[in-house]
Amino acid sequence: QTVVTQEPSFSVSPGGTITLTCGLSSGSVSTSYYPTWYQQTPGQAPRTLIYSTNTRSSGVPDRFSGSILGNKAALTITGAQADDESDYYCVLYMGGGISVFGGGTKLTVL
Amino acid sequence: QVQLVDSGGGVVQPGRSLRLSCAASGFTFSNYGMHWVRQAPGKGLEWVAVISYDGSNKYYADSVKGRFTISRDNFKNTLYLQMNSLTAEDTAVYYCAKRFDDSGSYYPAFDFWGQGTLVTVSS
């Protein structure tokens, strides 16, 4: 059973830069997994930030960026703002129609 | 504008069945693959199932395979999730989600989500 790993929590100061990662319990994440990142605030449906590793979804500011860093997918937020305080989820496409979400990262801005 | 309206949730006893619906509007529904994603209370997102634009291909998470069936009616612009043999572990908000493009790919990149419908499995 493949597990997608994310940091459970992270904190960043306003104006700071942070990188969240998305890995695999076994193996390396590559662009072939089409890593996608979602942002979710409590009580709301998720919002797509980044898809296919590094493509920003429509309306997403360019301070959100995606990449592959080492053996993981990464979401970098530059110039963090108070309303970036949310849960962030990555999802990886395993092939054969199957996708797996990571457990999510709770980001605190303080 | 694009709208996805999830419905059909409720309280159901363990072992029983429930069918969720997702009514789509504002886009050519028959061109797009559609997914179901769920979220247990206080937990993270879990991918559930995907169906191709024409309903010919369907794929499921291991946790629901053999119990859940995804389907669609392209004349009614509606996506469905038939859930059988429900257990307490299926308690969650269920979201339908639309792929951002009509490429036919299955990777879960969505541009629109439904508002979610809560399924509670309890005796």
mmCIF file with all atom_site columns, C-alpha atoms in Angstrom:
data_model
loop_
_atom_site.group_PDB
_atom_site.id
_atom_site.type_symbol
_atom_site.label_atom_id
_atom_site.label_alt_id
_atom_site.label_comp_id
_atom_site.label_asym_id
_atom_site.label_entity_id
_atom_site.label_seq_id
_atom_site.pdbx_PDB_ins_code
_atom_site.Cartn_x
_atom_site.Cartn_y
_atom_site.Cartn_z
_atom_site.occupancy
_atom_site.B_iso_or_equiv
_atom_site.pdbx_formal_charge
_atom_site.auth_seq_id
_atom_site.auth_comp_id
_atom_site.auth_asym_id
_atom_site.auth_atom_id
_atom_site.pdbx_PDB_model_num
ATOM 1   C CA . GLN A 1 1   ? 0.000   0.000  0.000   1.00 0.00 ? 1   GLN A CA 1
ATOM 2   C CA . THR A 1 2   ? 1.589   3.227  -1.177  1.00 0.00 ? 2   THR A CA 1
ATOM 3   C CA . VAL A 1 3   ? 1.567   6.042  1.338   1.00 0.00 ? 3   VAL A CA 1
ATOM 4   C CA . VAL A 1 4   ? 1.917   9.672  0.306   1.00 0.00 ? 4   VAL A CA 1
ATOM 5   C CA . THR A 1 5   ? 3.724   11.630 2.984   1.00 0.00 ? 5   THR A CA 1
ATOM 6   C CA . GLN A 1 6   ? 3.386   15.270 3.996   1.00 0.00 ? 6   GLN A CA 1
ATOM 7   C CA . GLU A 1 7   ? 4.571   17.232 6.994   1.00 0.00 ? 7   GLU A CA 1
ATOM 8   C CA . PRO A 1 8   ? 1.685   17.225 9.524   1.00 0.00 ? 8   PRO A CA 1
ATOM 9   C CA . SER A 1 9   ? 2.191   20.871 10.384  1.00 0.00 ? 9   SER A CA 1
ATOM 10  C CA . PHE A 1 10  ? 4.328   23.872 9.600   1.00 0.00 ? 10  PHE A CA 1
ATOM 11  C CA . SER A 1 11  ? 4.475   27.469 10.667  1.00 0.00 ? 11  SER A CA 1
ATOM 12  C CA . VAL A 1 12  ? 5.702   30.534 8.834   1.00 0.00 ? 12  VAL A CA 1
ATOM 13  C CA . SER A 1 13  ? 6.000   34.191 9.684   1.00 0.00 ? 13  SER A CA 1
ATOM 14  C CA . PRO A 1 14  ? 4.067   36.736 7.654   1.00 0.00 ? 14  PRO A CA 1
ATOM 15  C CA . GLY A 1 15  ? 6.130   37.664 4.622   1.00 0.00 ? 15  GLY A CA 1
ATOM 16  C CA . GLY A 1 16  ? 8.229   34.535 4.948   1.00 0.00 ? 16  GLY A CA 1
ATOM 17  C CA . THR A 1 17  ? 8.835   31.696 2.540   1.00 0.00 ? 17  THR A CA 1
ATOM 18  C CA . ILE A 1 18  ? 7.964   28.106 3.166   1.00 0.00 ? 18  ILE A CA 1
ATOM 19  C CA . THR A 1 19  ? 8.254   24.862 1.226   1.00 0.00 ? 19  THR A CA 1
ATOM 20  C CA . LEU A 1 20  ? 5.877   21.995 1.858   1.00 0.00 ? 20  LEU A CA 1
ATOM 21  C CA . THR A 1 21  ? 6.794   18.588 0.522   1.00 0.00 ? 21  THR A CA 1
ATOM 22  C CA . CYS A 1 22  ? 5.007   15.525 -0.773  1.00 0.00 ? 22  CYS A CA 1
ATOM 23  C CA . GLY A 1 23  ? 6.814   12.219 -0.829  1.00 0.00 ? 23  GLY A CA 1
ATOM 24  C CA . LEU A 1 24  ? 6.295   8.503  -1.147  1.00 0.00 ? 24  LEU A CA 1
ATOM 25  C CA . SER A 1 25  ? 6.751   5.883  1.536   1.00 0.00 ? 25  SER A CA 1
ATOM 26  C CA . SER A 1 26  ? 8.729   3.973  -1.042  1.00 0.00 ? 26  SER A CA 1
ATOM 27  C CA . GLY A 1 27  ? 10.389  5.562  -4.012  1.00 0.00 ? 27  GLY A CA 1
ATOM 28  C CA . SER A 1 28  ? 10.724  9.017  -5.473  1.00 0.00 ? 28  SER A CA 1
ATOM 29  C CA . VAL A 1 29  ? 8.126   11.438 -6.743  1.00 0.00 ? 29  VAL A CA 1
ATOM 30  C CA . SER A 1 30  ? 8.610   12.529 -10.328 1.00 0.00 ? 30  SER A CA 1
ATOM 31  C CA . THR A 1 31  ? 6.586   14.516 -12.809 1.00 0.00 ? 31  THR A CA 1
ATOM 32  C CA . SER A 1 32  ? 5.058   11.221 -13.908 1.00 0.00 ? 32  SER A CA 1
ATOM 33  C CA . TYR A 1 33  ? 2.972   11.321 -10.747 1.00 0.00 ? 33  TYR A CA 1
ATOM 34  C CA . TYR A 1 34  ? 1.438   14.646 -11.849 1.00 0.00 ? 34  TYR A CA 1
ATOM 35  C CA . PRO A 1 35  ? 1.636   16.083 -8.320  1.00 0.00 ? 35  PRO A CA 1
ATOM 36  C CA . THR A 1 36  ? -1.252  18.377 -7.580  1.00 0.00 ? 36  THR A CA 1
ATOM 37  C CA . TRP A 1 37  ? -1.701  20.681 -4.611  1.00 0.00 ? 37  TRP A CA 1
ATOM 38  C CA . TYR A 1 38  ? -4.909  21.803 -2.938  1.00 0.00 ? 38  TYR A CA 1
ATOM 39  C CA . GLN A 1 39  ? -5.613  24.395 -0.280  1.00 0.00 ? 39  GLN A CA 1
ATOM 40  C CA . GLN A 1 40  ? -8.520  23.943 2.106   1.00 0.00 ? 40  GLN A CA 1
ATOM 41  C CA . THR A 1 41  ? -9.897  26.162 4.821   1.00 0.00 ? 41  THR A CA 1
ATOM 42  C CA . PRO A 1 42  ? -12.269 24.729 7.435   1.00 0.00 ? 42  PRO A CA 1
ATOM 43  C CA . GLY A 1 43  ? -15.762 24.081 6.181   1.00 0.00 ? 43  GLY A CA 1
ATOM 44  C CA . GLN A 1 44  ? -14.891 24.809 2.578   1.00 0.00 ? 44  GLN A CA 1
ATOM 45  C CA . ALA A 1 45  ? -14.307 22.666 -0.458  1.00 0.00 ? 45  ALA A CA 1
ATOM 46  C CA . PRO A 1 46  ? -10.669 22.453 -1.520  1.00 0.00 ? 46  PRO A CA 1
ATOM 47  C CA . ARG A 1 47  ? -9.175  24.893 -3.994  1.00 0.00 ? 47  ARG A CA 1
ATOM 48  C CA . THR A 1 48  ? -6.694  23.806 -6.613  1.00 0.00 ? 48  THR A CA 1
ATOM 49  C CA . LEU A 1 49  ? -3.367  25.627 -6.414  1.00 0.00 ? 49  LEU A CA 1
ATOM 50  C CA . ILE A 1 50  ? -0.945  23.682 -8.584  1.00 0.00 ? 50  ILE A CA 1
ATOM 51  C CA . TYR A 1 51  ? -1.427  20.782 -10.963 1.00 0.00 ? 51  TYR A CA 1
ATOM 52  C CA . SER A 1 52  ? 0.935   18.651 -13.010 1.00 0.00 ? 52  SER A CA 1
ATOM 53  C CA . THR A 1 53  ? 3.887   19.545 -10.769 1.00 0.00 ? 53  THR A CA 1
ATOM 54  C CA . ASN A 1 54  ? 4.157   23.263 -11.484 1.00 0.00 ? 54  ASN A CA 1
ATOM 55  C CA . THR A 1 55  ? 1.149   24.652 -13.383 1.00 0.00 ? 55  THR A CA 1
ATOM 56  C CA . ARG A 1 56  ? -0.781  27.223 -11.398 1.00 0.00 ? 56  ARG A CA 1
ATOM 57  C CA . SER A 1 57  ? -4.523  26.943 -11.498 1.00 0.00 ? 57  SER A CA 1
ATOM 58  C CA . SER A 1 58  ? -6.473  29.895 -12.795 1.00 0.00 ? 58  SER A CA 1
ATOM 59  C CA . GLY A 1 59  ? -6.485  32.816 -10.390 1.00 0.00 ? 59  GLY A CA 1
ATOM 60  C CA . VAL A 1 60  ? -3.744  31.478 -8.128  1.00 0.00 ? 60  VAL A CA 1
ATOM 61  C CA . PRO A 1 61  ? -1.145  34.148 -7.342  1.00 0.00 ? 61  PRO A CA 1
ATOM 62  C CA . ASP A 1 62  ? 2.414   33.555 -8.478  1.00 0.00 ? 62  ASP A CA 1
ATOM 63  C CA . ARG A 1 63  ? 3.702   33.447 -4.925  1.00 0.00 ? 63  ARG A CA 1
ATOM 64  C CA . PHE A 1 64  ? 2.530   29.828 -5.010  1.00 0.00 ? 64  PHE A CA 1
ATOM 65  C CA . SER A 1 65  ? 4.820   27.578 -7.027  1.00 0.00 ? 65  SER A CA 1
ATOM 66  C CA . GLY A 1 66  ? 5.325   23.872 -7.486  1.00 0.00 ? 66  GLY A CA 1
ATOM 67  C CA . SER A 1 67  ? 8.398   21.837 -8.261  1.00 0.00 ? 67  SER A CA 1
ATOM 68  C CA . ILE A 1 68  ? 10.259  18.602 -7.711  1.00 0.00 ? 68  ILE A CA 1
ATOM 69  C CA . LEU A 1 69  ? 12.891  18.921 -5.011  1.00 0.00 ? 69  LEU A CA 1
ATOM 70  C CA . GLY A 1 70  ? 15.080  15.900 -4.692  1.00 0.00 ? 70  GLY A CA 1
ATOM 71  C CA . ASN A 1 71  ? 12.774  12.916 -4.448  1.00 0.00 ? 71  ASN A CA 1
ATOM 72  C CA . LYS A 1 72  ? 9.654   14.846 -3.481  1.00 0.00 ? 72  LYS A CA 1
ATOM 73  C CA . ALA A 1 73  ? 7.132   17.219 -4.941  1.00 0.00 ? 73  ALA A CA 1
ATOM 74  C CA . ALA A 1 74  ? 7.203   20.626 -3.348  1.00 0.00 ? 74  ALA A CA 1
ATOM 75  C CA . LEU A 1 75  ? 4.872   23.575 -2.883  1.00 0.00 ? 75  LEU A CA 1
ATOM 76  C CA . THR A 1 76  ? 6.607   26.853 -2.131  1.00 0.00 ? 76  THR A CA 1
ATOM 77  C CA . ILE A 1 77  ? 4.781   29.866 -0.772  1.00 0.00 ? 77  ILE A CA 1
ATOM 78  C CA . THR A 1 78  ? 6.694   33.126 -0.896  1.00 0.00 ? 78  THR A CA 1
ATOM 79  C CA . GLY A 1 79  ? 5.580   36.223 0.960   1.00 0.00 ? 79  GLY A CA 1
ATOM 80  C CA . ALA A 1 80  ? 3.211   34.292 3.206   1.00 0.00 ? 80  ALA A CA 1
ATOM 81  C CA . GLN A 1 81  ? 0.023   36.095 4.138   1.00 0.00 ? 81  GLN A CA 1
ATOM 82  C CA . ALA A 1 82  ? -2.390  35.580 6.985   1.00 0.00 ? 82  ALA A CA 1
ATOM 83  C CA . ASP A 1 83  ? -5.017  34.093 4.709   1.00 0.00 ? 83  ASP A CA 1
ATOM 84  C CA . ASP A 1 84  ? -2.565  31.418 3.606   1.00 0.00 ? 84  ASP A CA 1
ATOM 85  C CA . GLU A 1 85  ? -3.263  29.764 6.940   1.00 0.00 ? 85  GLU A CA 1
ATOM 86  C CA . SER A 1 86  ? -4.975  26.595 5.710   1.00 0.00 ? 86  SER A CA 1
ATOM 87  C CA . ASP A 1 87  ? -4.596  22.889 5.220   1.00 0.00 ? 87  ASP A CA 1
ATOM 88  C CA . TYR A 1 88  ? -2.579  21.900 2.160   1.00 0.00 ? 88  TYR A CA 1
ATOM 89  C CA . TYR A 1 89  ? -2.964  18.568 0.443   1.00 0.00 ? 89  TYR A CA 1
ATOM 90  C CA . CYS A 1 90  ? -0.969  16.966 -2.284  1.00 0.00 ? 90  CYS A CA 1
ATOM 91  C CA . VAL A 1 91  ? -2.246  14.144 -4.442  1.00 0.00 ? 91  VAL A CA 1
ATOM 92  C CA . LEU A 1 92  ? -0.229  11.823 -6.641  1.00 0.00 ? 92  LEU A CA 1
ATOM 93  C CA . TYR A 1 93  ? -1.417  9.876  -9.639  1.00 0.00 ? 93  TYR A CA 1
ATOM 94  C CA . MET A 1 94  ? -0.275  6.268  -9.331  1.00 0.00 ? 94  MET A CA 1
ATOM 95  C CA . GLY A 1 95  ? -1.333  5.235  -12.820 1.00 0.00 ? 95  GLY A CA 1
ATOM 96  C CA . GLY A 1 96  ? -4.110  2.901  -13.851 1.00 0.00 ? 96  GLY A CA 1
ATOM 97  C CA . GLY A 1 97  ? -6.661  5.512  -12.881 1.00 0.00 ? 97  GLY A CA 1
ATOM 98  C CA . ILE A 1 98  ? -5.658  5.460  -9.214  1.00 0.00 ? 98  ILE A CA 1
ATOM 99  C CA . SER A 1 99  ? -4.741  8.506  -7.150  1.00 0.00 ? 99  SER A CA 1
ATOM 100 C CA . VAL A 1 100 ? -3.649  8.883  -3.529  1.00 0.00 ? 100 VAL A CA 1
ATOM 101 C CA . PHE A 1 101 ? -3.803  11.960 -1.324  1.00 0.00 ? 101 PHE A CA 1
ATOM 102 C CA . GLY A 1 102 ? -1.247  12.806 1.281   1.00 0.00 ? 102 GLY A CA 1
ATOM 103 C CA . GLY A 1 103 ? -2.346  13.322 4.853   1.00 0.00 ? 103 GLY A CA 1
ATOM 104 C CA . GLY A 1 104 ? -2.185  17.092 4.545   1.00 0.00 ? 104 GLY A CA 1
ATOM 105 C CA . THR A 1 105 ? -0.123  19.839 6.143   1.00 0.00 ? 105 THR A CA 1
ATOM 106 C CA . LYS A 1 106 ? -1.659  22.338 8.521   1.00 0.00 ? 106 LYS A CA 1
ATOM 107 C CA . LEU A 1 107 ? 0.025   25.673 7.888   1.00 0.00 ? 107 LEU A CA 1
ATOM 108 C CA . THR A 1 108 ? 0.024   28.328 10.566  1.00 0.00 ? 108 THR A CA 1
ATOM 109 C CA . VAL A 1 109 ? 0.996   31.902 9.765   1.00 0.00 ? 109 VAL A CA 1
ATOM 110 C CA . LEU A 1 110 ? 2.223   33.709 12.857  1.00 0.00 ? 110 LEU A CA 1
ATOM 111 C CA . GLN B 2 1   ? -21.053 29.466 -14.725 1.00 0.00 ? 1   GLN B CA 1
ATOM 112 C CA . VAL B 2 2   ? -19.958 26.005 -13.708 1.00 0.00 ? 2   VAL B CA 1
ATOM 113 C CA . GLN B 2 3   ? -21.927 24.472 -10.881 1.00 0.00 ? 3   GLN B CA 1
ATOM 114 C CA . LEU B 2 4   ? -21.675 21.089 -9.219  1.00 0.00 ? 4   LEU B CA 1
ATOM 115 C CA . VAL B 2 5   ? -24.382 20.330 -6.687  1.00 0.00 ? 5   VAL B CA 1
ATOM 116 C CA . ASP B 2 6   ? -23.860 17.292 -4.491  1.00 0.00 ? 6   ASP B CA 1
ATOM 117 C CA . SER B 2 7   ? -26.857 15.615 -2.887  1.00 0.00 ? 7   SER B CA 1
ATOM 118 C CA . GLY B 2 8   ? -28.092 12.345 -1.449  1.00 0.00 ? 8   GLY B CA 1
ATOM 119 C CA . GLY B 2 9   ? -26.202 12.244 1.821   1.00 0.00 ? 9   GLY B CA 1
ATOM 120 C CA . GLY B 2 10  ? -27.779 11.376 5.134   1.00 0.00 ? 10  GLY B CA 1
ATOM 121 C CA . VAL B 2 11  ? -27.706 8.969  8.039   1.00 0.00 ? 11  VAL B CA 1
ATOM 122 C CA . VAL B 2 12  ? -27.666 5.312  7.118   1.00 0.00 ? 12  VAL B CA 1
ATOM 123 C CA . GLN B 2 13  ? -27.238 2.128  9.129   1.00 0.00 ? 13  GLN B CA 1
ATOM 124 C CA . PRO B 2 14  ? -24.152 -0.051 8.714   1.00 0.00 ? 14  PRO B CA 1
ATOM 125 C CA . GLY B 2 15  ? -24.528 -2.537 5.903   1.00 0.00 ? 15  GLY B CA 1
ATOM 126 C CA . ARG B 2 16  ? -27.091 -0.437 4.066   1.00 0.00 ? 16  ARG B CA 1
ATOM 127 C CA . SER B 2 17  ? -26.804 1.434  0.778   1.00 0.00 ? 17  SER B CA 1
ATOM 128 C CA . LEU B 2 18  ? -26.968 5.031  -0.369  1.00 0.00 ? 18  LEU B CA 1
ATOM 129 C CA . ARG B 2 19  ? -26.699 6.773  -3.729  1.00 0.00 ? 19  ARG B CA 1
ATOM 130 C CA . LEU B 2 20  ? -25.115 10.166 -4.075  1.00 0.00 ? 20  LEU B CA 1
ATOM 131 C CA . SER B 2 21  ? -25.728 12.503 -6.989  1.00 0.00 ? 21  SER B CA 1
ATOM 132 C CA . CYS B 2 22  ? -23.809 15.416 -8.428  1.00 0.00 ? 22  CYS B CA 1
ATOM 133 C CA . ALA B 2 23  ? -25.805 17.654 -10.748 1.00 0.00 ? 23  ALA B CA 1
ATOM 134 C CA . ALA B 2 24  ? -23.588 19.514 -13.193 1.00 0.00 ? 24  ALA B CA 1
ATOM 135 C CA . SER B 2 25  ? -24.302 22.651 -15.163 1.00 0.00 ? 25  SER B CA 1
ATOM 136 C CA . GLY B 2 26  ? -22.476 25.431 -16.975 1.00 0.00 ? 26  GLY B CA 1
ATOM 137 C CA . PHE B 2 27  ? -20.181 23.201 -19.022 1.00 0.00 ? 27  PHE B CA 1
ATOM 138 C CA . THR B 2 28  ? -20.369 20.301 -21.468 1.00 0.00 ? 28  THR B CA 1
ATOM 139 C CA . PHE B 2 29  ? -20.581 17.541 -18.884 1.00 0.00 ? 29  PHE B CA 1
ATOM 140 C CA . SER B 2 30  ? -20.162 14.739 -21.412 1.00 0.00 ? 30  SER B CA 1
ATOM 141 C CA . ASN B 2 31  ? -16.658 15.947 -22.299 1.00 0.00 ? 31  ASN B CA 1
ATOM 142 C CA . TYR B 2 32  ? -15.100 15.673 -18.847 1.00 0.00 ? 32  TYR B CA 1
ATOM 143 C CA . GLY B 2 33  ? -13.872 12.955 -16.556 1.00 0.00 ? 33  GLY B CA 1
ATOM 144 C CA . MET B 2 34  ? -15.317 13.261 -13.079 1.00 0.00 ? 34  MET B CA 1
ATOM 145 C CA . HIS B 2 35  ? -14.121 12.192 -9.647  1.00 0.00 ? 35  HIS B CA 1
ATOM 146 C CA . TRP B 2 36  ? -15.444 11.590 -6.171  1.00 0.00 ? 36  TRP B CA 1
ATOM 147 C CA . VAL B 2 37  ? -13.316 12.629 -3.183  1.00 0.00 ? 37  VAL B CA 1
ATOM 148 C CA . ARG B 2 38  ? -14.291 12.221 0.453   1.00 0.00 ? 38  ARG B CA 1
ATOM 149 C CA . GLN B 2 39  ? -13.240 13.651 3.779   1.00 0.00 ? 39  GLN B CA 1
ATOM 150 C CA . ALA B 2 40  ? -13.987 12.009 7.099   1.00 0.00 ? 40  ALA B CA 1
ATOM 151 C CA . PRO B 2 41  ? -14.764 14.412 9.952   1.00 0.00 ? 41  PRO B CA 1
ATOM 152 C CA . GLY B 2 42  ? -11.574 16.102 11.080  1.00 0.00 ? 42  GLY B CA 1
ATOM 153 C CA . LYS B 2 43  ? -9.484  14.068 8.645   1.00 0.00 ? 43  LYS B CA 1
ATOM 154 C CA . GLY B 2 44  ? -7.778  14.580 5.312   1.00 0.00 ? 44  GLY B CA 1
ATOM 155 C CA . LEU B 2 45  ? -8.953  14.159 1.772   1.00 0.00 ? 45  LEU B CA 1
ATOM 156 C CA . GLU B 2 46  ? -9.291  10.700 0.270   1.00 0.00 ? 46  GLU B CA 1
ATOM 157 C CA . TRP B 2 47  ? -9.635  10.022 -3.432  1.00 0.00 ? 47  TRP B CA 1
ATOM 158 C CA . VAL B 2 48  ? -12.545 7.626  -4.031  1.00 0.00 ? 48  VAL B CA 1
ATOM 159 C CA . ALA B 2 49  ? -13.216 7.049  -7.720  1.00 0.00 ? 49  ALA B CA 1
ATOM 160 C CA . VAL B 2 50  ? -12.976 8.403  -11.262 1.00 0.00 ? 50  VAL B CA 1
ATOM 161 C CA . ILE B 2 51  ? -15.085 7.877  -14.355 1.00 0.00 ? 51  ILE B CA 1
ATOM 162 C CA . SER B 2 52  ? -14.152 8.722  -17.915 1.00 0.00 ? 52  SER B CA 1
ATOM 163 C CA . TYR B 2 53  ? -16.109 11.256 -19.942 1.00 0.00 ? 53  TYR B CA 1
ATOM 164 C CA . ASP B 2 54  ? -18.240 8.564  -21.577 1.00 0.00 ? 54  ASP B CA 1
ATOM 165 C CA . GLY B 2 55  ? -18.537 6.232  -18.600 1.00 0.00 ? 55  GLY B CA 1
ATOM 166 C CA . SER B 2 56  ? -16.537 3.480  -20.257 1.00 0.00 ? 56  SER B CA 1
ATOM 167 C CA . ASN B 2 57  ? -13.720 3.481  -17.727 1.00 0.00 ? 57  ASN B CA 1
ATOM 168 C CA . LYS B 2 58  ? -14.031 3.526  -13.950 1.00 0.00 ? 58  LYS B CA 1
ATOM 169 C CA . TYR B 2 59  ? -11.392 3.221  -11.251 1.00 0.00 ? 59  TYR B CA 1
ATOM 170 C CA . TYR B 2 60  ? -11.669 2.975  -7.485  1.00 0.00 ? 60  TYR B CA 1
ATOM 171 C CA . ALA B 2 61  ? -9.646  3.324  -4.326  1.00 0.00 ? 61  ALA B CA 1
ATOM 172 C CA . ASP B 2 62  ? -8.937  -0.017 -2.665  1.00 0.00 ? 62  ASP B CA 1
ATOM 173 C CA . SER B 2 63  ? -10.991 1.073  0.340   1.00 0.00 ? 63  SER B CA 1
ATOM 174 C CA . VAL B 2 64  ? -14.204 1.153  -1.703  1.00 0.00 ? 64  VAL B CA 1
ATOM 175 C CA . LYS B 2 65  ? -13.552 -1.269 -4.537  1.00 0.00 ? 65  LYS B CA 1
ATOM 176 C CA . GLY B 2 66  ? -16.288 -3.854 -4.836  1.00 0.00 ? 66  GLY B CA 1
ATOM 177 C CA . ARG B 2 67  ? -18.691 -1.826 -2.692  1.00 0.00 ? 67  ARG B CA 1
ATOM 178 C CA . PHE B 2 68  ? -18.993 1.514  -4.490  1.00 0.00 ? 68  PHE B CA 1
ATOM 179 C CA . THR B 2 69  ? -19.951 2.136  -8.101  1.00 0.00 ? 69  THR B CA 1
ATOM 180 C CA . ILE B 2 70  ? -19.395 5.384  -9.946  1.00 0.00 ? 70  ILE B CA 1
ATOM 181 C CA . SER B 2 71  ? -21.632 6.121  -12.902 1.00 0.00 ? 71  SER B CA 1
ATOM 182 C CA . ARG B 2 72  ? -22.901 9.010  -14.964 1.00 0.00 ? 72  ARG B CA 1
ATOM 183 C CA . ASP B 2 73  ? -25.859 10.013 -17.074 1.00 0.00 ? 73  ASP B CA 1
ATOM 184 C CA . ASN B 2 74  ? -24.647 12.395 -19.753 1.00 0.00 ? 74  ASN B CA 1
ATOM 185 C CA . PHE B 2 75  ? -28.215 13.181 -20.793 1.00 0.00 ? 75  PHE B CA 1
ATOM 186 C CA . LYS B 2 76  ? -29.110 14.286 -17.300 1.00 0.00 ? 76  LYS B CA 1
ATOM 187 C CA . ASN B 2 77  ? -25.682 15.895 -16.678 1.00 0.00 ? 77  ASN B CA 1
ATOM 188 C CA . THR B 2 78  ? -25.432 13.959 -13.448 1.00 0.00 ? 78  THR B CA 1
ATOM 189 C CA . LEU B 2 79  ? -22.708 11.961 -11.744 1.00 0.00 ? 79  LEU B CA 1
ATOM 190 C CA . TYR B 2 80  ? -23.569 9.222  -9.256  1.00 0.00 ? 80  TYR B CA 1
ATOM 191 C CA . LEU B 2 81  ? -21.916 7.224  -6.525  1.00 0.00 ? 81  LEU B CA 1
ATOM 192 C CA . GLN B 2 82  ? -23.736 4.074  -5.464  1.00 0.00 ? 82  GLN B CA 1
ATOM 193 C CA . MET B 2 83  ? -22.463 3.020  -2.063  1.00 0.00 ? 83  MET B CA 1
ATOM 194 C CA . ASN B 2 84  ? -23.233 -0.451 -0.752  1.00 0.00 ? 84  ASN B CA 1
ATOM 195 C CA . SER B 2 85  ? -22.272 -2.345 2.400   1.00 0.00 ? 85  SER B CA 1
ATOM 196 C CA . LEU B 2 86  ? -21.538 0.883  4.193   1.00 0.00 ? 86  LEU B CA 1
ATOM 197 C CA . THR B 2 87  ? -19.446 0.914  7.349   1.00 0.00 ? 87  THR B CA 1
ATOM 198 C CA . ALA B 2 88  ? -18.629 3.547  9.927   1.00 0.00 ? 88  ALA B CA 1
ATOM 199 C CA . GLU B 2 89  ? -15.335 4.147  8.079   1.00 0.00 ? 89  GLU B CA 1
ATOM 200 C CA . ASP B 2 90  ? -17.345 5.490  5.139   1.00 0.00 ? 90  ASP B CA 1
ATOM 201 C CA . THR B 2 91  ? -18.662 8.373  7.236   1.00 0.00 ? 91  THR B CA 1
ATOM 202 C CA . ALA B 2 92  ? -17.451 11.489 5.420   1.00 0.00 ? 92  ALA B CA 1
ATOM 203 C CA . VAL B 2 93  ? -18.319 14.496 3.342   1.00 0.00 ? 93  VAL B CA 1
ATOM 204 C CA . TYR B 2 94  ? -18.360 13.375 -0.272  1.00 0.00 ? 94  TYR B CA 1
ATOM 205 C CA . TYR B 2 95  ? -17.362 15.834 -2.990  1.00 0.00 ? 95  TYR B CA 1
ATOM 206 C CA . CYS B 2 96  ? -17.701 15.463 -6.717  1.00 0.00 ? 96  CYS B CA 1
ATOM 207 C CA . ALA B 2 97  ? -15.015 17.218 -8.725  1.00 0.00 ? 97  ALA B CA 1
ATOM 208 C CA . LYS B 2 98  ? -14.543 18.125 -12.369 1.00 0.00 ? 98  LYS B CA 1
ATOM 209 C CA . ARG B 2 99  ? -11.241 17.783 -14.177 1.00 0.00 ? 99  ARG B CA 1
ATOM 210 C CA . PHE B 2 100 ? -9.883  21.064 -15.430 1.00 0.00 ? 100 PHE B CA 1
ATOM 211 C CA . ASP B 2 101 ? -9.513  19.782 -19.005 1.00 0.00 ? 101 ASP B CA 1
ATOM 212 C CA . ASP B 2 102 ? -11.112 17.303 -21.372 1.00 0.00 ? 102 ASP B CA 1
ATOM 213 C CA . SER B 2 103 ? -7.871  15.550 -22.291 1.00 0.00 ? 103 SER B CA 1
ATOM 214 C CA . GLY B 2 104 ? -9.128  12.204 -21.066 1.00 0.00 ? 104 GLY B CA 1
ATOM 215 C CA . SER B 2 105 ? -6.375  11.950 -18.483 1.00 0.00 ? 105 SER B CA 1
ATOM 216 C CA . TYR B 2 106 ? -7.247  10.574 -15.070 1.00 0.00 ? 106 TYR B CA 1
ATOM 217 C CA . TYR B 2 107 ? -4.910  12.483 -12.824 1.00 0.00 ? 107 TYR B CA 1
ATOM 218 C CA . PRO B 2 108 ? -6.919  14.419 -10.241 1.00 0.00 ? 108 PRO B CA 1
ATOM 219 C CA . ALA B 2 109 ? -6.521  18.037 -11.233 1.00 0.00 ? 109 ALA B CA 1
ATOM 220 C CA . PHE B 2 110 ? -9.806  19.778 -10.630 1.00 0.00 ? 110 PHE B CA 1
ATOM 221 C CA . ASP B 2 111 ? -11.084 23.224 -11.389 1.00 0.00 ? 111 ASP B CA 1
ATOM 222 C CA . PHE B 2 112 ? -14.470 22.891 -9.724  1.00 0.00 ? 112 PHE B CA 1
ATOM 223 C CA . TRP B 2 113 ? -15.777 21.013 -6.735  1.00 0.00 ? 113 TRP B CA 1
ATOM 224 C CA . GLY B 2 114 ? -19.267 20.384 -5.449  1.00 0.00 ? 114 GLY B CA 1
ATOM 225 C CA . GLN B 2 115 ? -20.187 21.714 -2.052  1.00 0.00 ? 115 GLN B CA 1
ATOM 226 C CA . GLY B 2 116 ? -20.103 18.225 -0.583  1.00 0.00 ? 116 GLY B CA 1
ATOM 227 C CA . THR B 2 117 ? -22.761 16.012 0.959   1.00 0.00 ? 117 THR B CA 1
ATOM 228 C CA . LEU B 2 118 ? -22.380 14.394 4.371   1.00 0.00 ? 118 LEU B CA 1
ATOM 229 C CA . VAL B 2 119 ? -22.822 10.652 4.755   1.00 0.00 ? 119 VAL B CA 1
ATOM 230 C CA . THR B 2 120 ? -23.069 9.344  8.299   1.00 0.00 ? 120 THR B CA 1
ATOM 231 C CA . VAL B 2 121 ? -23.032 5.613  8.835   1.00 0.00 ? 121 VAL B CA 1
ATOM 232 C CA . SER B 2 122 ? -24.369 4.838  12.270  1.00 0.00 ? 122 SER B CA 1
ATOM 233 C CA . SER B 2 123 ? -26.756 2.470  13.970  1.00 0.00 ? 123 SER B CA 1
#
